[in-house]
Coordinates of C-alpha atoms and ligand atoms in Angstrom, one line a residue:
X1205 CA 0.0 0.0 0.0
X1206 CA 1.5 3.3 -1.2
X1207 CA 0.1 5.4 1.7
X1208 CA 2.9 3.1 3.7
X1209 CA 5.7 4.8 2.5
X1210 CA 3.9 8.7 3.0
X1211 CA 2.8 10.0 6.2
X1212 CA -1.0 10.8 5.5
X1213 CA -3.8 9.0 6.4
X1214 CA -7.2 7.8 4.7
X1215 CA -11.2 9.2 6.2
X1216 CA -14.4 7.6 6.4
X1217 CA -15.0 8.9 2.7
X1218 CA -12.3 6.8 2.0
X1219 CA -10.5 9.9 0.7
X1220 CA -6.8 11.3 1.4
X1221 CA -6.7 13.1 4.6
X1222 CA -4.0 15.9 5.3
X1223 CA -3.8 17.1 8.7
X1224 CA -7.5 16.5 9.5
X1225 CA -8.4 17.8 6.3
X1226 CA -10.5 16.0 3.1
X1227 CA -7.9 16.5 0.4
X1228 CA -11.0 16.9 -1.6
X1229 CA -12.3 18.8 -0.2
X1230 CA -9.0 21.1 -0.2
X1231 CA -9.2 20.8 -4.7
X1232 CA -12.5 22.3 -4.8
X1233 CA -12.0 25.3 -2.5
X1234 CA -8.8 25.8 -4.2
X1235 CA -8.4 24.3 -7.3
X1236 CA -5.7 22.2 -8.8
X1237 CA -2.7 22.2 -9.1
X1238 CA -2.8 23.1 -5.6
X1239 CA 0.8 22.6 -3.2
X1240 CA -0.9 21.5 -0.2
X1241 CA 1.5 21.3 3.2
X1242 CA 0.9 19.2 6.3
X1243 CA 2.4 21.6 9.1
X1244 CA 2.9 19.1 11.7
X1245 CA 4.8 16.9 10.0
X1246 CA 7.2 20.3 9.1
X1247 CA 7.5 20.9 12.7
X1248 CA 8.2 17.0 13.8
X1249 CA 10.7 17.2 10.7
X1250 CA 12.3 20.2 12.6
X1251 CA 12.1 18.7 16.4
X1252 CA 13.9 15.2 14.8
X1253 CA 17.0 17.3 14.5
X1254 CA 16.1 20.0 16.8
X1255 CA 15.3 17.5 19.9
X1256 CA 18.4 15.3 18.9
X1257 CA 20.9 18.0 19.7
X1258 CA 19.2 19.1 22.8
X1259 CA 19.3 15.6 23.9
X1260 CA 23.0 14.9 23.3
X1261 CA 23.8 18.2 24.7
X1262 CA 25.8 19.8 22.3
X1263 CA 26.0 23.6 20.8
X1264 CA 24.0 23.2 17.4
X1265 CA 22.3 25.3 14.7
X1266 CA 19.9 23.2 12.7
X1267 CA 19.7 25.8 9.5
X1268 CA 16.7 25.0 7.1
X1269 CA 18.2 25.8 3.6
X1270 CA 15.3 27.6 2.5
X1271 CA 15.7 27.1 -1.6
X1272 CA 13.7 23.7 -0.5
X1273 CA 11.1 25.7 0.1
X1274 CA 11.1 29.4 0.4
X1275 CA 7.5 31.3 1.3
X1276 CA 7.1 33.6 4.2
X1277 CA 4.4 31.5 5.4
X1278 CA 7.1 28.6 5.8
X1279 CA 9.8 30.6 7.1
X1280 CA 7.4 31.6 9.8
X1281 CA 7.2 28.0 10.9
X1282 CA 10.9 26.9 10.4
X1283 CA 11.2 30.4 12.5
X1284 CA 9.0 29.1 15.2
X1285 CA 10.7 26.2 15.4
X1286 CA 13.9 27.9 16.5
X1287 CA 15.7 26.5 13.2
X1288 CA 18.1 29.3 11.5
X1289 CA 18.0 29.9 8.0
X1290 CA 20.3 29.3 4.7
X1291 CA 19.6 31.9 1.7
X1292 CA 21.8 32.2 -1.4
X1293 CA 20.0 35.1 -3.1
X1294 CA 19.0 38.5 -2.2
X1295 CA 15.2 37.2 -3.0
X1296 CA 15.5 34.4 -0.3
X1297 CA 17.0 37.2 1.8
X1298 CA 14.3 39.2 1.1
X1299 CA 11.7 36.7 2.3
X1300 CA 13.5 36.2 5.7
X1301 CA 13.1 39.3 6.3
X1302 CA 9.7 39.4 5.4
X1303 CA 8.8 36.7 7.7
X1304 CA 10.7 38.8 10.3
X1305 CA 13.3 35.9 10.6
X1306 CA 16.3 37.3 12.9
X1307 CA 19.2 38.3 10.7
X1308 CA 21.4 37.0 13.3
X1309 CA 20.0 33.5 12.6
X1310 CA 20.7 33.8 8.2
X1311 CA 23.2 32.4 6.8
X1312 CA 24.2 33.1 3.6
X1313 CA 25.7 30.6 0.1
X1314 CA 26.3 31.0 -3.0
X1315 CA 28.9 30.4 -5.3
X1316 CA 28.7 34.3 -7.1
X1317 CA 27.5 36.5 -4.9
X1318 CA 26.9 39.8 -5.8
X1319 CA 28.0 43.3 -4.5
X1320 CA 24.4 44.0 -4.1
X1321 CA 23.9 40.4 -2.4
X1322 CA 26.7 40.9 0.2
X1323 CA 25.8 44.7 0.9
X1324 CA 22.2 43.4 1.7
X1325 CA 23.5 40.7 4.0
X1326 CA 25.9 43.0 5.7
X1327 CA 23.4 45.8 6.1
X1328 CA 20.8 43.7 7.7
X1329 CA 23.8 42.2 9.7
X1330 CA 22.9 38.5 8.8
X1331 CA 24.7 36.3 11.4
X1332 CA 27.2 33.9 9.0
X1333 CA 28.5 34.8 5.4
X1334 CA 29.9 31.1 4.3
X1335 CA 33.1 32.1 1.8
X1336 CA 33.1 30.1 -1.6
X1337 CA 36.1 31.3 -3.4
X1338 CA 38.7 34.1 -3.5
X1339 CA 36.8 36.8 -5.7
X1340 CA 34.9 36.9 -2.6
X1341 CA 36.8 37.8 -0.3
X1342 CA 37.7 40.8 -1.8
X1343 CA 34.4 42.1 -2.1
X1344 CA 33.6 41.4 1.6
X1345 CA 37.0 42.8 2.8
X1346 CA 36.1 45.6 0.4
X1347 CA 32.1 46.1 1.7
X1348 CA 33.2 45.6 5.2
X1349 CA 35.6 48.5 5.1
X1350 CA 33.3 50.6 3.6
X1351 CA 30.4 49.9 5.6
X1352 CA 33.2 50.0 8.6
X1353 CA 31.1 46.9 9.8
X1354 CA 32.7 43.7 10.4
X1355 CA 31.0 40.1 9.8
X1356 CA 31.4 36.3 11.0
X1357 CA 32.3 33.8 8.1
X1358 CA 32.7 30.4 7.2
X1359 CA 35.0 28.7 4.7
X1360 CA 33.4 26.1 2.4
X1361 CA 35.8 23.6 1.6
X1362 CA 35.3 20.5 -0.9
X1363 CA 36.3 17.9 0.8
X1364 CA 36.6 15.3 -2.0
X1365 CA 34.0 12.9 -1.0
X1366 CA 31.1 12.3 -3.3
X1367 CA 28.3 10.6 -2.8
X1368 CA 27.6 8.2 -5.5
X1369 CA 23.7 7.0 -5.3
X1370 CA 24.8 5.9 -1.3
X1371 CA 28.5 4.7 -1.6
X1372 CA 30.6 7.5 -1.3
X1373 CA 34.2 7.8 -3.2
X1374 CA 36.8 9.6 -2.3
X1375 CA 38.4 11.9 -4.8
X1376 CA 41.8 13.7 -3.9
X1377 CA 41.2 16.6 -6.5
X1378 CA 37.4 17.3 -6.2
X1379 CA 36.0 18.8 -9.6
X1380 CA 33.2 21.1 -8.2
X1381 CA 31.8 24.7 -8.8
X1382 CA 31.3 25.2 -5.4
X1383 CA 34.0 26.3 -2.4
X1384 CA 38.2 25.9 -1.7
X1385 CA 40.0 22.6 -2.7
X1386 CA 41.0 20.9 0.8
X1387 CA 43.9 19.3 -0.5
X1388 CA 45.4 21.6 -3.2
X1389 CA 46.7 24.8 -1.1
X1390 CA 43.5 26.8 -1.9
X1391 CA 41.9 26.3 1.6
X1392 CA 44.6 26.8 3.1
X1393 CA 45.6 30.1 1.4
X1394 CA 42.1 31.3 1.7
X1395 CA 42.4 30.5 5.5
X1396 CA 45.4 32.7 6.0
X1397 CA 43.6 35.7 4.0
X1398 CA 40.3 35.2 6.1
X1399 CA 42.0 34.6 9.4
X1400 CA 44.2 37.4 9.1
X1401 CA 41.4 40.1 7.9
X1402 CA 40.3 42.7 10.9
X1403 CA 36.9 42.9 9.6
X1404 CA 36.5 39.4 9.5
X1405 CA 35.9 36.8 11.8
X1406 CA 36.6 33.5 11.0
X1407 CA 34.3 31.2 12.6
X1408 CA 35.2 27.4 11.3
X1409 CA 34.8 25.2 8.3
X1410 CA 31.4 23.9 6.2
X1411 CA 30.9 21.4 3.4
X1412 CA 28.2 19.4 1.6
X1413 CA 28.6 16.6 0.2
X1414 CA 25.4 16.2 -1.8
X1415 CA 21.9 15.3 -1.5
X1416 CA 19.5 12.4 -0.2
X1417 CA 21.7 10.7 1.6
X1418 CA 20.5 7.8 3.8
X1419 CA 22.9 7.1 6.1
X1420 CA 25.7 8.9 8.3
X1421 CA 29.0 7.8 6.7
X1422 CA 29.1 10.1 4.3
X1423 CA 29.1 13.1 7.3
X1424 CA 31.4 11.0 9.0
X1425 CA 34.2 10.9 6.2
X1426 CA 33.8 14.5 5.7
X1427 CA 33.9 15.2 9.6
X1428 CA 37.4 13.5 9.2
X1429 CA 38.6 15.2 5.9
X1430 CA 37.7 18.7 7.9
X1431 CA 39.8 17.6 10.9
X1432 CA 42.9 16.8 9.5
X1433 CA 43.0 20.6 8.0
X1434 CA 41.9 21.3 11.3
X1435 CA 44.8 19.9 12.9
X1436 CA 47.3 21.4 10.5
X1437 CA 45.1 24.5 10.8
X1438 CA 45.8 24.4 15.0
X1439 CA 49.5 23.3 14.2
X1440 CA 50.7 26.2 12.3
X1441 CA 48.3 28.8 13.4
X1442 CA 47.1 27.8 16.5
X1443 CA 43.2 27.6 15.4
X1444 CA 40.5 25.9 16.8
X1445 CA 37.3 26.6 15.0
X1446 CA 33.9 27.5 17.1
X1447 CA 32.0 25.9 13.9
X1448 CA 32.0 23.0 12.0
X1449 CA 29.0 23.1 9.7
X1450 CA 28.1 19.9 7.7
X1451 CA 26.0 21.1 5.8
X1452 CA 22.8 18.9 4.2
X1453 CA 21.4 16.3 2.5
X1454 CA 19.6 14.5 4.7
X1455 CA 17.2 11.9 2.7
X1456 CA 13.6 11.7 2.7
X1457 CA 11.4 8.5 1.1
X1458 CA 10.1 9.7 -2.3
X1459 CA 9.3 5.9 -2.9
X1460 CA 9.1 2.5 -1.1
X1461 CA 13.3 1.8 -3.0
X1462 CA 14.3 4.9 -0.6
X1463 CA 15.2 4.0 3.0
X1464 CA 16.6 6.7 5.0
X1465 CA 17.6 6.0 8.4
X1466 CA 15.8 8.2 11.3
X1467 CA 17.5 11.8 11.8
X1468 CA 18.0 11.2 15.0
X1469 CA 20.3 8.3 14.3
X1470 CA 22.3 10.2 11.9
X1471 CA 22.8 13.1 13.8
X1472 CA 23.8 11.0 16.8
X1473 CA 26.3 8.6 14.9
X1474 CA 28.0 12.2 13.3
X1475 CA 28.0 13.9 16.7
X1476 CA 29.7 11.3 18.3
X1477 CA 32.6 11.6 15.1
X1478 CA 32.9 15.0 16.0
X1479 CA 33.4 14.8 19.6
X1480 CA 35.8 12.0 18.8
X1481 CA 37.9 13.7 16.3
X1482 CA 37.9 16.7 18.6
X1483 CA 39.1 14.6 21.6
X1484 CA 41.8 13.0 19.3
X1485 CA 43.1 16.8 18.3
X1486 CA 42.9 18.0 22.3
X1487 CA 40.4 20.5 21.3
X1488 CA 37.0 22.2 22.7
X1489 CA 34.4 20.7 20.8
X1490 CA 33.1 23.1 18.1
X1491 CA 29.4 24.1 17.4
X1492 CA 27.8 21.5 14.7
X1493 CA 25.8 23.3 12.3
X1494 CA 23.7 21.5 9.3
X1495 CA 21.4 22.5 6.8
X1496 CA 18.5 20.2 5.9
X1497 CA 16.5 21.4 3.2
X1498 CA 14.4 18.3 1.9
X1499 CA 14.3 16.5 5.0
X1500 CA 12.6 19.7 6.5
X1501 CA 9.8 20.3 3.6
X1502 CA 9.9 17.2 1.0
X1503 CA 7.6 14.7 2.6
X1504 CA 5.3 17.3 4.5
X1505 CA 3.9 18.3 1.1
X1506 CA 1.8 16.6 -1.8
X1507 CA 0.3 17.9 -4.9
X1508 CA -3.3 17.9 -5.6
X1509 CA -3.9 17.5 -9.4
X1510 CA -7.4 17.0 -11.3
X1511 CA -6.9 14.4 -14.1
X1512 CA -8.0 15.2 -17.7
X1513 CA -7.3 13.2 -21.2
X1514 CA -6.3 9.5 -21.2
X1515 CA -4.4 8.0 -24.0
X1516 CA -4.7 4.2 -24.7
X1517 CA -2.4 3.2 -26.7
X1518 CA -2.9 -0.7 -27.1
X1519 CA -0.5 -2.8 -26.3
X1520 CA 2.5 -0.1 -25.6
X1521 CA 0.9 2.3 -22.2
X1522 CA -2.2 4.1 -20.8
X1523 CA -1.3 7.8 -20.3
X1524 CA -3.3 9.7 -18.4
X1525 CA -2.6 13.6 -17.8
X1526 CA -3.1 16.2 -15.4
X1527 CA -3.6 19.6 -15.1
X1528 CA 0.2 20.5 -14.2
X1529 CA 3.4 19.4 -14.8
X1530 CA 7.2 19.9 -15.3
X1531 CA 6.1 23.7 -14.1
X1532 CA 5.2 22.9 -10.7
X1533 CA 7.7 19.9 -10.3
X1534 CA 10.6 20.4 -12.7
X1535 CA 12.4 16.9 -10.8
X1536 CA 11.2 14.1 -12.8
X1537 CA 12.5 16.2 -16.3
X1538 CA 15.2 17.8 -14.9
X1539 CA 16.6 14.2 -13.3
X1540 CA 14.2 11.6 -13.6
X1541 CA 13.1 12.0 -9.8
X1542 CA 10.7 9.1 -8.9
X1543 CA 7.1 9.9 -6.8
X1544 CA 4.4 8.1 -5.4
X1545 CA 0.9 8.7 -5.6
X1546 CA -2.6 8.0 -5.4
X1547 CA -6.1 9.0 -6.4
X1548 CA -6.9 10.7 -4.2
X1549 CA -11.2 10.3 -4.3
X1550 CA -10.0 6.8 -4.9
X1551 CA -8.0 5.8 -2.2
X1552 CA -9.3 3.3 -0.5
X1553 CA -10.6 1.4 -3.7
X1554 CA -8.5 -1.9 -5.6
X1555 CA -5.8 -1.0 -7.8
X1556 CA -6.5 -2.5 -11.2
X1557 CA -4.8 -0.4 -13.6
X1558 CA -1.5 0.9 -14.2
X1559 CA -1.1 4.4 -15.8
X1560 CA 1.7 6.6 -16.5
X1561 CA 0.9 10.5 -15.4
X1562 CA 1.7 12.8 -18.2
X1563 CA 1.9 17.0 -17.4
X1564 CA 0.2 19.2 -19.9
X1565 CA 3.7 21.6 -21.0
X1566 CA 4.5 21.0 -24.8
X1567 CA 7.7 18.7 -23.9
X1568 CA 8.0 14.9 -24.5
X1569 CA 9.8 14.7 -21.2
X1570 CA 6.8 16.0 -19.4
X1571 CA 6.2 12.9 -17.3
X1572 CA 5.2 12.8 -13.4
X1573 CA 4.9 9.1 -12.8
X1574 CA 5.8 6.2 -15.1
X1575 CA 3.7 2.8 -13.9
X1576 CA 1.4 3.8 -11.3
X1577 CA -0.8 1.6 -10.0
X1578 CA -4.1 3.1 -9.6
X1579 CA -7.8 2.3 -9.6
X1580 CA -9.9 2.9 -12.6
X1581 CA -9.4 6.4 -13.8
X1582 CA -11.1 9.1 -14.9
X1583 CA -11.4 12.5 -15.6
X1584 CA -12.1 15.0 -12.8
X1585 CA -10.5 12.0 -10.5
X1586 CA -7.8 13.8 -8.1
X1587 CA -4.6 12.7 -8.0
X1588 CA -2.4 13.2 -4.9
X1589 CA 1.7 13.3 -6.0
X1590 CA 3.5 12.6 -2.3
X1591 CA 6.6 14.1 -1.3
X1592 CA 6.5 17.2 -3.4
X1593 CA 6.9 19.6 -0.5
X1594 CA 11.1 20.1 -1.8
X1595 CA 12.0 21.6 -5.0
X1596 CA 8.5 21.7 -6.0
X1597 CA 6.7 25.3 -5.6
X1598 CA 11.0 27.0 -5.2
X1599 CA 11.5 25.3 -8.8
X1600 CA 8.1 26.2 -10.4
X1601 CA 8.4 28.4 -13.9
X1602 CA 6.0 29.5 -16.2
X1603 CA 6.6 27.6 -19.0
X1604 CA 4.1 27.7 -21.5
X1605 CA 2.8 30.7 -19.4
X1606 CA 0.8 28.4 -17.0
X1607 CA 0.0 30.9 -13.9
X1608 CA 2.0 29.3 -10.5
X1609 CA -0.4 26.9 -8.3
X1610 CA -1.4 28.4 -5.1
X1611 CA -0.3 26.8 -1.9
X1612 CA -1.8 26.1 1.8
X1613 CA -0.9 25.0 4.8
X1614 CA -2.9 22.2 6.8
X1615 CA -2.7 21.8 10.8
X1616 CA -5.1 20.7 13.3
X1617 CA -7.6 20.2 10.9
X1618 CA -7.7 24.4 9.4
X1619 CA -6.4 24.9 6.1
X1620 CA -4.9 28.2 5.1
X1621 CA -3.7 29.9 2.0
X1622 CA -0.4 30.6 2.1
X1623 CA 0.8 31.6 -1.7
X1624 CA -1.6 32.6 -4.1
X1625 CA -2.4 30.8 -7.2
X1626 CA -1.4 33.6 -10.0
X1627 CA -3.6 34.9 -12.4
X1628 CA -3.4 35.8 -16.0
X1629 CA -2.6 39.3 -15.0
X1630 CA 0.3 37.7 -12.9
X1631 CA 1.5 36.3 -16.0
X1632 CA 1.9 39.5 -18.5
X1633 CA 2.4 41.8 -15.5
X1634 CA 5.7 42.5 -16.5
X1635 CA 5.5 42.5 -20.3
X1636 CA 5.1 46.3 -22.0
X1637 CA 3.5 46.7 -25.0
X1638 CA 5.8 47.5 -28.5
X1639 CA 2.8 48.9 -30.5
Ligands
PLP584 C1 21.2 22.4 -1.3 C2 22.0 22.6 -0.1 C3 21.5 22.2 1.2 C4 20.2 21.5 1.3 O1 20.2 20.3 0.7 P1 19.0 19.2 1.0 O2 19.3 18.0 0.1 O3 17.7 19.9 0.6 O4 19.0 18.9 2.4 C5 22.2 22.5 2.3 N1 23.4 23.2 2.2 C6 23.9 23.6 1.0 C7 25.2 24.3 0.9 C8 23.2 23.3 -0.2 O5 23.7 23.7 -1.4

C-alpha cells in the first residue's frame, strides 16, 4: 500500500486526509494544481533534529536551507521552530526578512554572490556569510571597510568525498563549482587571507557533500577530511574553530526503494565523530551546524492534481494527464526524480490499472509518474503526488505561461492559504507593449 511509505492517512469517505483535512475537499476550494503542506509533519521534521541535539547536549544550529522551500508563510514556521536559515539570493534574503526571521540566525551561500547580495546581507547584519572562493573575499574585505562593519564567516571547503547513489568515493582533487580545494593549497591560502582580515571573523569550516543521503558515513568521512585541515590549521596557526558546519542532504522517502535511516540516528552517529575527532586533536568541541532542506519540507507536502485526457495506446501504455506538470515539479524532467501517488477520491478502492501521469507543458519529457498503479481512472479523479513539498513550488516556472499553483498550509484540521495561485494578470504583469 503506497500510503505506507507517506505519512497521510485515509477518512471515512475513503478519501486522502491531510492534517485533518479531506484533500477533496482542499481541490475544490482551491483548485488544482494546488501545493498542499501538512504543518505538523514540518514541525516534527524540525524537532527530529532540533530535539536530537538538545538531547545529546551539544551547541548546534539546525539551518533550514530555505531554496527547498522558500515562502514567508514557511519561514514563519521553520522560524518558530527555532531552526536558523540558509539563503543564497538576495530574494531568499528578502523573504526572511519578510517573515521577520532574525538576521542573526541567516546564513548566507552561493557560489557568485553579488555586490548588491553581500551589501544586503551586511546591512541587515545576517549572522554567517559562508566564503566560496577568493573573488569573494575581496568584495567582503572591500564592503566591510566601507560599511566600517565587520562580519562572521565560514570557509566552504570540498572535501573530495562524493556521494555516489549511497556509496561514497573519495576523490583527492574534487571537480566542483562550489567552495576551496581541501587538498590543493586553496583552503589553506584562503584560511590565512580570512584569518588574518580585521573585519573578518573566522568562525570554522562547512561542506556538503550532496543530497538524499540515507545514512551517516558520508558526514562522517567529511567530519574526518575537515579535521585533519583542522589539525594542520591548529598546528601552524594555533586555530580551533567555534563551527564545524556539515551542511545537508539528509534523505527523505520519495518511494518504497528509498530508505533513510531516522534523523536522530544520523545526527547521533555524526555527533559522536565530531566529539571523537575533537578529543583526538585536544580540542574544545566546536558548534555543529547542518542544513536540511528536503528533510525539512519534501515529505510534508503533496500535490493535488485534477486528471483530464487519457491516451490508450494498445498494447504499448495508458497515459493519463493532469492539469500541471514539469512547471510545478521540474524533478522528474530535470533528473528523472521518482514519486508516489494516489487518487486521491480513490484511495481506499483496488488498484487494477496501471497508468503513467503525463503533465500538460508542450515537452515529451513532461512525465510525473511512469507505472502507477491506480484504480480505474477518470477524468475530474484527483490525484495526490506525495513528497513534493522540496524543489516543487521554489522550482516552479511558467513555462508555456501556465500561472503558479497556489499553496496552503494544513494543521489541526484548518487549512490556510499561504501563496496565491497567480492569475493571468500575474502572468503579463511585466510585459510592456511595443505597438
Ligand atoms: C542544497 C543545499 C542544502 C540542502 O540540501 P538538501 O538536500 O535539501 O538537504 C544545504 N546546504 C547547501 C550548501 C546546499 O547547497
Amino acid at each position: 500500500m503506497i500510503l505506507d511509505n507517506h505519512p497521510f492517512e485515509l477518512n471515512s469517505k475513503g478519501h486522502l486526509e491531510i492534517g485533518g483535512v479531506d484533500s477533496i475537499n482542499l481541490a475544490n476550494k482551491y483548485g488544482t494544481p494546488l501545493y498542499v503542506y501538512d504543518v505538523s509533519i514540518i514541525r516534527e521534521n524540525c524537532r527530529s533534529f532540533v530535539d536530537t541535539f538538545k538531547d545529546l547536549g551539544v551547541s548546534a544550529q539546525v539551518a533550514y536551507a530555505s531554496k527547498a522551500f522558500s515562502s514567508t508563510a514557511m519561514l514563519q514556521v521553520v522560524k518558530q521552530e527555532g531552526l536558523s536559515l540558509d539563503v543564497v539570493s538576495q530574494g531568499e534574503l528578502y523573504t526572511a526578512i519578510q517573515a521577520d526571521f532574525p538576521p542573526s540566525k541567516i546564513h548566507m551561500h552561493g557560489n557568485n554572490k553579488s555586490v548588491e547580495e553581500l551589501s544586503m546581507a551586511i546591512e541587515y547584519g545576517i549572522g554567517c556569510i559562508v566564503v566560496d572562493n577568493f573573488f569573494e573575499i575581496d568584495l567582503i574585505s572591500k564592503l566591510l571597510k566601507k560599511y566600517n562593519k565587520t562580519i562572521d564567516v565560514l570557509i566552504r571547503v570540498t572535501p573530495g568525498i562524493e556521494s555516489k547513489t549511497h556509496q561514497y568515493i573519495m576523490t583527492g582533487n574534487e571537480d566542483s563549482k562550489f567552495g576551496f580545494n581541501l587538498h590543493n593549497g586553496q583552503a589553506d591560502k584562503a584560511f590565512l587571507q580570512l584569518y588574518n582580515n580585521e573585519n573578518i571573523h573566522f568562525k570554522g569550516l562547512h561542506c556538503h557533500i550532496g543530497s538524499q543521503i540515507f545514512e551517516a558515513d558520508g558526514f562522517k568521512m567529511a567530519t574526518t577530511m575537515l579535521f585533519k585541515k583542522i589539525g594542520e590549521w591548529n598546528k601552524l596557526h594555533d586555530y580551533t574553530p567555534e563551527v564545524l558546519n556539515l551542511g545537508g542532504g539528509f534523505g527523505i522517502r520519495y518511494t518504497k526503494e528509498d530508505t533513510p535511516l531516522p534523523y536522530s540516528s544520523v545526527v547521533k552517529e555524526l555527533v559522536a565523530k565530531v566529539k571523537e575527532h575533537a578529543s583526538m586533536f585536544d580540542m574544545t568541541i566546536p558548534e555543529i551546524w547542518i542544513e536540511p532542506g528536503r528533510a525539512i519540507a519534501g515529505n510534508a507536502g503533496l500535490t493535488l492534481y485534477t486528471v483530464g485526457s487519457k491516451k490508450d495506446i494498445p498494447g504499448v501504455r495508458s497515459y493519463v494527464s493532469v492539469d500541471g506538470g514539469m512547471t510545478d515539479n521540474l524533478r522528474p524532467a530535470l533528473y528523472q526524480a521518482k514519486y508516489e501517488g494516489v487518487l486521491a477520491n480513490k484511495a481506499a478502492q483496488p488498484v487494477t490499472d496501471l497508468v503513467s501521469v503525463a503533465g500538460k507543458c508542450c515537452e515529451s519529457g513532461d512525465m510525473l509518474i511512469w507505472d502507477l498503479p491506480v484504480p480505474e481512472i477518470g477524468s475530474n479523479d484527483i490525484l495526490a503526488v506525495f513528497s513534493t513539498g522540496a524543489y516543487g513550488y521554489s522550482m516552479a516556472s511558467h513555462y508555456n505561461r501556465f500561472p503558479n499553483a497556489a499553496v496552503v498550509f494544513v494543521e489541526n484540521g484548518q487549512d490556510k492559504l499561504v501563496v496565491r495561485r497567480e492569475s493571468f494578470h500575474d502572468v503579463v504583469k511585466n510585459d510592456l507593449s511595443y505597438e
